[in-house]
Each structure stands twice: as C-alpha cells, then as structure tokens.
mmCIF file of C-alpha atoms in Angstrom:
data_model
loop_
_atom_site.group_PDB
_atom_site.id
_atom_site.type_symbol
_atom_site.label_atom_id
_atom_site.label_comp_id
_atom_site.label_asym_id
_atom_site.label_seq_id
_atom_site.Cartn_x
_atom_site.Cartn_y
_atom_site.Cartn_z
ATOM 1 C CA MET A 1 -17.602 -52.536 -10.899
ATOM 2 C CA LEU A 2 -16.128 -50.728 -13.900
ATOM 3 C CA LYS A 3 -17.753 -47.458 -12.821
ATOM 4 C CA LYS A 4 -16.265 -47.772 -9.329
ATOM 5 C CA LEU A 5 -12.823 -48.490 -10.767
ATOM 6 C CA ILE A 6 -13.011 -45.439 -13.064
ATOM 7 C CA LEU A 7 -14.139 -43.275 -10.135
ATOM 8 C CA LEU A 8 -11.238 -44.535 -8.002
ATOM 9 C CA ILE A 9 -8.730 -43.773 -10.770
ATOM 10 C CA LEU A 10 -10.137 -40.249 -11.172
ATOM 11 C CA LEU A 11 -9.895 -39.630 -7.419
ATOM 12 C CA ILE A 12 -6.266 -40.793 -7.355
ATOM 13 C CA ILE A 13 -5.379 -38.557 -10.313
ATOM 14 C CA SER A 14 -7.166 -35.502 -8.950
ATOM 15 C CA ALA A 15 -6.047 -35.820 -5.304
ATOM 16 C CA PRO A 16 -2.782 -33.852 -5.737
ATOM 17 C CA LEU A 17 -4.706 -31.073 -7.457
ATOM 18 C CA PHE A 18 -6.792 -30.416 -4.349
ATOM 19 C CA ALA A 19 -4.122 -30.769 -1.679
ATOM 20 C CA SER A 20 -4.664 -27.591 0.318
ATOM 21 C CA GLU A 21 -1.951 -25.694 2.194
ATOM 22 C CA LEU A 22 -2.014 -22.803 4.671
ATOM 23 C CA LEU A 23 0.933 -20.399 4.924
ATOM 24 C CA ILE A 24 1.510 -17.479 7.314
ATOM 25 C CA GLY A 25 4.492 -15.166 7.067
ATOM 26 C CA VAL A 26 6.077 -11.741 7.276
ATOM 27 C CA GLU A 27 6.494 -9.212 4.467
ATOM 28 C CA ALA A 28 7.987 -5.763 4.002
ATOM 29 C CA GLY A 29 8.770 -3.452 1.119
ATOM 30 C CA TYR A 30 8.823 -0.080 -0.588
ATOM 31 C CA ASN A 31 5.932 1.734 -2.224
ATOM 32 C CA TYR A 32 5.787 4.656 -4.638
ATOM 33 C CA ASN A 33 2.699 6.783 -4.122
ATOM 34 C CA ILE A 34 0.928 8.539 -6.994
ATOM 35 C CA ILE A 35 -1.220 11.399 -5.769
ATOM 36 C CA ASN A 36 -4.315 12.740 -7.521
ATOM 37 C CA THR A 37 -5.747 15.767 -5.762
ATOM 38 C CA THR A 38 -8.021 18.732 -6.361
ATOM 39 C CA THR A 39 -6.141 21.185 -4.215
ATOM 40 C CA GLY A 40 -8.251 23.880 -2.626
ATOM 41 C CA TRP A 41 -5.397 26.330 -2.136
ATOM 42 C CA GLU A 42 -4.008 28.737 -4.688
ATOM 43 C CA GLY A 43 -0.266 28.404 -5.243
ATOM 44 C CA THR A 44 -0.100 24.821 -3.896
ATOM 45 C CA PHE A 45 1.669 22.107 -5.908
ATOM 46 C CA HIS A 46 1.629 18.426 -4.957
ATOM 47 C CA ARG A 47 4.234 15.781 -5.847
ATOM 48 C CA ASN A 48 4.297 11.994 -5.635
ATOM 49 C CA GLY A 49 5.929 10.480 -2.558
ATOM 50 C CA HIS A 50 7.620 7.398 -1.162
ATOM 51 C CA GLY A 51 6.651 5.050 1.630
ATOM 52 C CA PHE A 52 6.922 1.574 3.077
ATOM 53 C CA ASP A 53 4.697 -1.273 4.185
ATOM 54 C CA VAL A 54 4.947 -4.154 6.668
ATOM 55 C CA ALA A 55 2.556 -7.087 6.590
ATOM 56 C CA ILE A 56 1.582 -10.431 8.056
ATOM 57 C CA PRO A 57 0.290 -12.299 4.980
ATOM 58 C CA ILE A 58 -1.899 -15.404 5.030
ATOM 59 C CA GLU A 59 -2.202 -17.588 1.939
ATOM 60 C CA TYR A 60 -4.528 -20.543 1.493
ATOM 61 C CA ARG A 61 -3.559 -22.694 -1.472
ATOM 62 C CA VAL A 62 -6.609 -24.527 -2.704
ATOM 63 C CA ASN A 63 -4.512 -26.538 -5.164
ATOM 64 C CA ASN A 64 -1.383 -26.166 -7.291
ATOM 65 C CA TRP A 65 -2.911 -23.369 -9.339
ATOM 66 C CA PHE A 66 -5.308 -21.341 -7.223
ATOM 67 C CA SER A 67 -4.953 -19.683 -3.836
ATOM 68 C CA LEU A 68 -6.509 -16.970 -1.684
ATOM 69 C CA SER A 69 -4.281 -14.368 -0.050
ATOM 70 C CA THR A 70 -5.177 -12.049 2.824
ATOM 71 C CA GLY A 71 -3.589 -10.771 6.027
ATOM 72 C CA ILE A 72 -2.976 -7.404 7.625
ATOM 73 C CA ARG A 73 -0.729 -4.609 6.264
ATOM 74 C CA TRP A 74 0.633 -1.432 7.784
ATOM 75 C CA VAL A 75 1.051 1.053 4.937
ATOM 76 C CA MET A 76 2.620 4.502 4.824
ATOM 77 C CA ARG A 77 1.585 6.651 1.870
ATOM 78 C CA SER A 78 3.298 9.988 1.512
ATOM 79 C CA SER A 79 3.207 13.015 -0.746
ATOM 80 C CA GLU A 80 5.064 16.302 -0.915
ATOM 81 C CA TYR A 81 3.701 19.767 -1.486
ATOM 82 C CA THR A 82 4.963 23.305 -1.929
ATOM 83 C CA LYS A 83 2.735 26.244 -1.061
ATOM 84 C CA THR A 84 3.539 29.886 -1.751
ATOM 85 C CA SER A 85 1.676 32.807 -0.227
ATOM 86 C CA LYS A 86 2.184 36.476 0.564
ATOM 87 C CA GLU A 87 1.002 38.780 3.318
ATOM 88 C CA LEU A 88 1.847 42.466 2.998
ATOM 89 C CA ASN A 89 5.614 42.568 2.373
ATOM 90 C CA VAL A 90 6.299 39.025 3.623
ATOM 91 C CA ASN A 91 6.587 35.960 1.349
ATOM 92 C CA PHE A 92 5.934 32.459 2.720
ATOM 93 C CA VAL A 93 7.106 29.237 1.058
ATOM 94 C CA ASP A 94 6.002 25.974 2.709
ATOM 95 C CA ASP A 95 7.796 22.771 1.657
ATOM 96 C CA TYR A 96 6.290 19.773 3.432
ATOM 97 C CA THR A 97 5.981 15.978 3.337
ATOM 98 C CA LEU A 98 2.684 14.463 4.475
ATOM 99 C CA MET A 99 2.720 10.845 5.647
ATOM 100 C CA HIS A 100 -0.582 8.954 5.927
ATOM 101 C CA HIS A 101 -0.422 5.701 7.918
ATOM 102 C CA ALA A 102 -3.137 3.083 7.454
ATOM 103 C CA ILE A 103 -3.939 -0.511 8.331
ATOM 104 C CA ASN A 104 -5.307 -2.521 5.388
ATOM 105 C CA ILE A 105 -6.820 -5.967 4.989
ATOM 106 C CA PRO A 106 -6.368 -7.222 1.397
ATOM 107 C CA LEU A 107 -8.097 -10.149 -0.263
ATOM 108 C CA THR A 108 -6.816 -11.445 -3.609
ATOM 109 C CA LEU A 109 -7.343 -14.513 -5.755
ATOM 110 C CA ARG A 110 -4.087 -15.812 -7.258
ATOM 111 C CA PHE A 111 -3.367 -18.077 -10.194
ATOM 112 C CA SER A 112 0.008 -19.832 -10.003
ATOM 113 C CA LEU A 113 2.158 -21.612 -12.542
ATOM 114 C CA PRO A 114 4.376 -24.087 -10.638
ATOM 115 C CA ILE A 115 7.717 -25.074 -12.191
ATOM 116 C CA ASN A 116 9.364 -27.577 -9.864
ATOM 117 C CA SER A 117 10.074 -25.577 -6.678
ATOM 118 C CA PHE A 118 9.505 -22.232 -8.386
ATOM 119 C CA ARG A 119 6.114 -20.599 -8.709
ATOM 120 C CA ILE A 120 5.016 -17.624 -10.819
ATOM 121 C CA PHE A 121 1.700 -16.080 -9.881
ATOM 122 C CA VAL A 122 -0.699 -13.283 -10.806
ATOM 123 C CA GLY A 123 -3.594 -12.061 -8.729
ATOM 124 C CA GLY A 124 -6.329 -9.530 -8.314
ATOM 125 C CA GLY A 125 -8.711 -8.376 -5.628
ATOM 126 C CA ALA A 126 -9.480 -5.526 -3.262
ATOM 127 C CA TYR A 127 -8.608 -4.100 0.127
ATOM 128 C CA ILE A 128 -10.311 -2.218 2.933
ATOM 129 C CA GLY A 129 -8.726 -0.421 5.838
ATOM 130 C CA VAL A 130 -8.569 2.550 8.160
ATOM 131 C CA ARG A 131 -6.212 5.516 8.526
ATOM 132 C CA THR A 132 -4.552 5.439 11.932
ATOM 133 C CA PHE A 133 -2.578 8.689 12.058
ATOM 134 C CA ASP A 134 -0.983 11.339 9.841
ATOM 135 C CA PHE A 135 2.423 12.968 10.281
ATOM 136 C CA GLU A 136 3.980 15.951 8.566
ATOM 137 C CA SER A 137 7.509 17.289 8.367
ATOM 138 C CA GLY A 138 9.051 20.177 6.514
ATOM 139 C CA SER A 139 9.950 23.821 6.761
ATOM 140 C CA THR A 140 8.580 27.274 6.029
ATOM 141 C CA MET A 141 10.812 29.917 4.486
ATOM 142 C CA ILE A 142 9.871 33.455 5.456
ATOM 143 C CA GLN A 143 11.230 36.199 3.241
ATOM 144 C CA VAL A 144 10.952 39.816 4.382
ATOM 145 C CA SER A 145 10.930 42.158 1.415
ATOM 146 C CA ASP A 146 13.082 44.982 2.689
ATOM 147 C CA SER A 147 16.481 46.420 1.892
ATOM 148 C CA LEU A 148 18.175 43.743 3.983
ATOM 149 C CA GLY A 149 16.486 40.845 2.137
ATOM 150 C CA ARG A 150 16.048 38.879 5.352
ATOM 151 C CA TYR A 151 15.197 35.145 5.334
ATOM 152 C CA PHE A 152 13.979 32.918 8.154
ATOM 153 C CA TRP A 153 13.322 29.169 8.296
ATOM 154 C CA ASP A 154 10.866 27.454 10.573
ATOM 155 C CA ASP A 155 11.283 23.657 10.725
ATOM 156 C CA HIS A 156 8.191 21.670 11.611
ATOM 157 C CA TYR A 157 7.624 18.037 12.639
ATOM 158 C CA SER A 158 4.322 17.002 14.152
ATOM 159 C CA TYR A 159 1.286 14.728 14.121
ATOM 160 C CA VAL A 160 -1.681 16.011 12.153
ATOM 161 C CA THR A 161 -4.970 16.161 14.022
ATOM 162 C CA PHE A 162 -7.885 14.620 12.139
ATOM 163 C CA GLU A 163 -10.649 17.060 11.258
ATOM 164 C CA ALA A 164 -14.362 16.525 10.641
ATOM 165 C CA ASP A 165 -13.749 16.579 6.864
ATOM 166 C CA ASP A 166 -11.153 13.778 7.017
ATOM 167 C CA ASN A 167 -12.170 10.367 5.720
ATOM 168 C CA LEU A 168 -10.642 7.570 7.816
ATOM 169 C CA PHE A 169 -12.059 4.708 5.725
ATOM 170 C CA ASP A 170 -9.679 3.312 3.107
ATOM 171 C CA ALA A 171 -10.526 1.002 0.186
ATOM 172 C CA GLY A 172 -9.305 0.126 -3.296
ATOM 173 C CA LEU A 173 -8.425 -2.504 -5.900
ATOM 174 C CA ILE A 174 -5.275 -4.644 -6.146
ATOM 175 C CA ALA A 175 -3.335 -6.249 -9.016
ATOM 176 C CA GLU A 176 -0.368 -8.522 -8.221
ATOM 177 C CA LEU A 177 2.526 -10.197 -9.999
ATOM 178 C CA GLY A 178 5.130 -12.279 -8.192
ATOM 179 C CA ALA A 179 7.429 -15.261 -8.005
ATOM 180 C CA SER A 180 8.269 -17.623 -5.167
ATOM 181 C CA TYR A 181 10.558 -20.498 -4.285
ATOM 182 C CA ASP A 182 9.073 -23.283 -2.170
ATOM 183 C CA PHE A 183 11.111 -25.038 0.484
ATOM 184 C CA GLU A 184 9.399 -28.392 0.701
ATOM 185 C CA ASN A 185 9.145 -28.776 4.482
ATOM 186 C CA TYR A 186 9.305 -25.163 5.626
ATOM 187 C CA GLY A 187 7.546 -22.595 3.492
ATOM 188 C CA SER A 188 8.001 -20.182 0.638
ATOM 189 C CA PHE A 189 10.210 -17.167 -0.072
ATOM 190 C CA TYR A 190 8.691 -14.703 -2.548
ATOM 191 C CA LEU A 191 9.035 -11.379 -4.324
ATOM 192 C CA LEU A 192 5.855 -9.497 -5.099
ATOM 193 C CA GLY A 193 4.934 -6.471 -7.176
ATOM 194 C CA ARG A 194 1.624 -4.863 -6.340
ATOM 195 C CA TYR A 195 -0.454 -2.051 -7.839
ATOM 196 C CA GLN A 196 -3.129 -0.524 -5.619
ATOM 197 C CA TYR A 197 -5.814 1.722 -7.060
ATOM 198 C CA GLY A 198 -7.432 3.920 -4.421
ATOM 199 C CA LEU A 199 -11.218 4.242 -4.484
ATOM 200 C CA THR A 200 -11.647 6.488 -1.452
ATOM 201 C CA SER A 201 -10.504 10.057 -0.954
ATOM 202 C CA LEU A 202 -8.671 11.265 2.139
ATOM 203 C CA ALA A 203 -11.403 13.903 2.490
ATOM 204 C CA LYS A 204 -15.166 13.543 2.800
ATOM 205 C CA ASP A 205 -17.580 15.030 0.288
ATOM 206 C CA SER A 206 -17.355 18.681 1.317
ATOM 207 C CA TYR A 207 -16.921 21.836 -0.721
ATOM 208 C CA MET A 208 -14.286 22.995 1.789
ATOM 209 C CA ALA A 209 -12.154 19.838 1.480
ATOM 210 C CA SER A 210 -9.606 18.927 -1.163
ATOM 211 C CA HIS A 211 -10.218 15.436 -2.568
ATOM 212 C CA THR A 212 -7.032 13.373 -2.546
ATOM 213 C CA TYR A 213 -6.682 9.860 -3.988
ATOM 214 C CA PHE A 214 -3.621 7.624 -3.825
ATOM 215 C CA ASP A 215 -2.475 4.914 -6.212
ATOM 216 C CA SER A 216 0.536 2.903 -5.075
ATOM 217 C CA ILE A 217 3.152 0.738 -6.763
ATOM 218 C CA SER A 218 4.928 -1.480 -4.246
ATOM 219 C CA VAL A 219 7.711 -4.050 -4.309
ATOM 220 C CA ASP A 220 7.777 -6.466 -1.374
ATOM 221 C CA ALA A 221 9.765 -9.458 -0.188
ATOM 222 C CA GLY A 222 8.586 -12.007 2.328
ATOM 223 C CA PHE A 223 8.709 -15.503 3.732
ATOM 224 C CA ALA A 224 5.646 -17.589 4.533
ATOM 225 C CA TRP A 225 5.842 -20.623 6.790
ATOM 226 C CA ARG A 226 3.767 -23.669 5.948
ATOM 227 C CA ILE A 227 1.305 -24.319 8.775
ATOM 228 C CA ILE A 228 -0.629 -27.192 7.197
#
C-alpha cells in the first residue's frame, strides 16, 4: 500500500513536467550571409550579402524544459561580387548581386527556462534543403580607352540557369538563442537569433567550379498558435 501511495505521489508531481504541447505558426526575418568561396576567376572579389527568410515553424514541447522544433523555411542567401577584365582597349567592370533561394527543413532540440509567461531558450540541430532558383542583378561598366574616354553601362536582371556543376542539395548545422512570451490560451510570440553553418557548397566537386559556402546569421520574429 505504501509503495502504491508513493508511486501515486510521484505521478502527480511529475505530470506537469510531461504535459506536451504542439504549436504551429508563422515566422519571418532578416539574415546576414557570410560567403566563403574559392573564386575561379582572376580579378573577382566577393562580399557578404543580405537576405530574408519566411517560415512555417512547428514546435513540439515535450515538457516545460525540452522541445523539438521543425517546419519549412524559404531562405534567400545573397552575395555581391565585382569582376574586372580587359579585352584589347576595352575595360569591363561587373558589379552584381547573386541571390540564391532555397527551401530548408530544420530540426533542432531546444532547452527552455520558463519564468512565468516568459521563456528563454537555446537550441541546436541541423537542416537539409534544396535550392529552387537563383537570380542576379547588377550592371556592367564598359570603358573604351580612347581620346574620348567613353563609358557605357549595361544593367542586367535575370534568372540564372542551373548548370551541371551546380549543387542543388543544401545542408548545415544550426545554433539558436531566443525568448518568447506565452499567451495561455492562444500561443506564443517569440524573437529568435539563429546561426547557420553551411556544410554543402553551391558547386559540385569539379576543377572548373568555384566552391562557395554560406554561413548565415538571422534574426526572426514569429507567432505560434497552440494546437494541442
């Protein structure tokens, strides 16, 4: 009888710790893209870029402290480059922005510290995804080296066709830090900082291709509705 009573007390105490919840929401934010590339072109200089992301996050709270987060994210990673070249007496200066759009599926394990309705959490995990399309915009300055010193500009905006050397698979690691406020009967509003470390290059393993990796620092805001 005593053993049953002790077991009942332990179940009553531990029940709130294992009260699971499921939340689904919307999320959007800004990301700063850090490019690491082995450019294959002489006179080409790459710079970090800016982008955005939109997501439908899903969070399963196992208890007050631990949860699993996943969902689907649309991410734009961009970089800028300047390329200088010369043909005969003509100088070319390309100044372009490349925008790589991808769909990612993240999976992270989060540890939360609840303080009344507030919640501070840290997390880590990984993501996989696929590049959907690339877009480029910019201009080319053409300088004719003659006595008139003539200059021409050619503006360019277009989709970039994928080549055989392009890698469409996307994968990497994630570290998260965030805070949320829980509305008891509705859901949770949150701010989230995320660091993504890219493990896959935009180009396949080819001596002709320039390997390009992206790390991203993003800041997102979202609201997740409580489903169960």
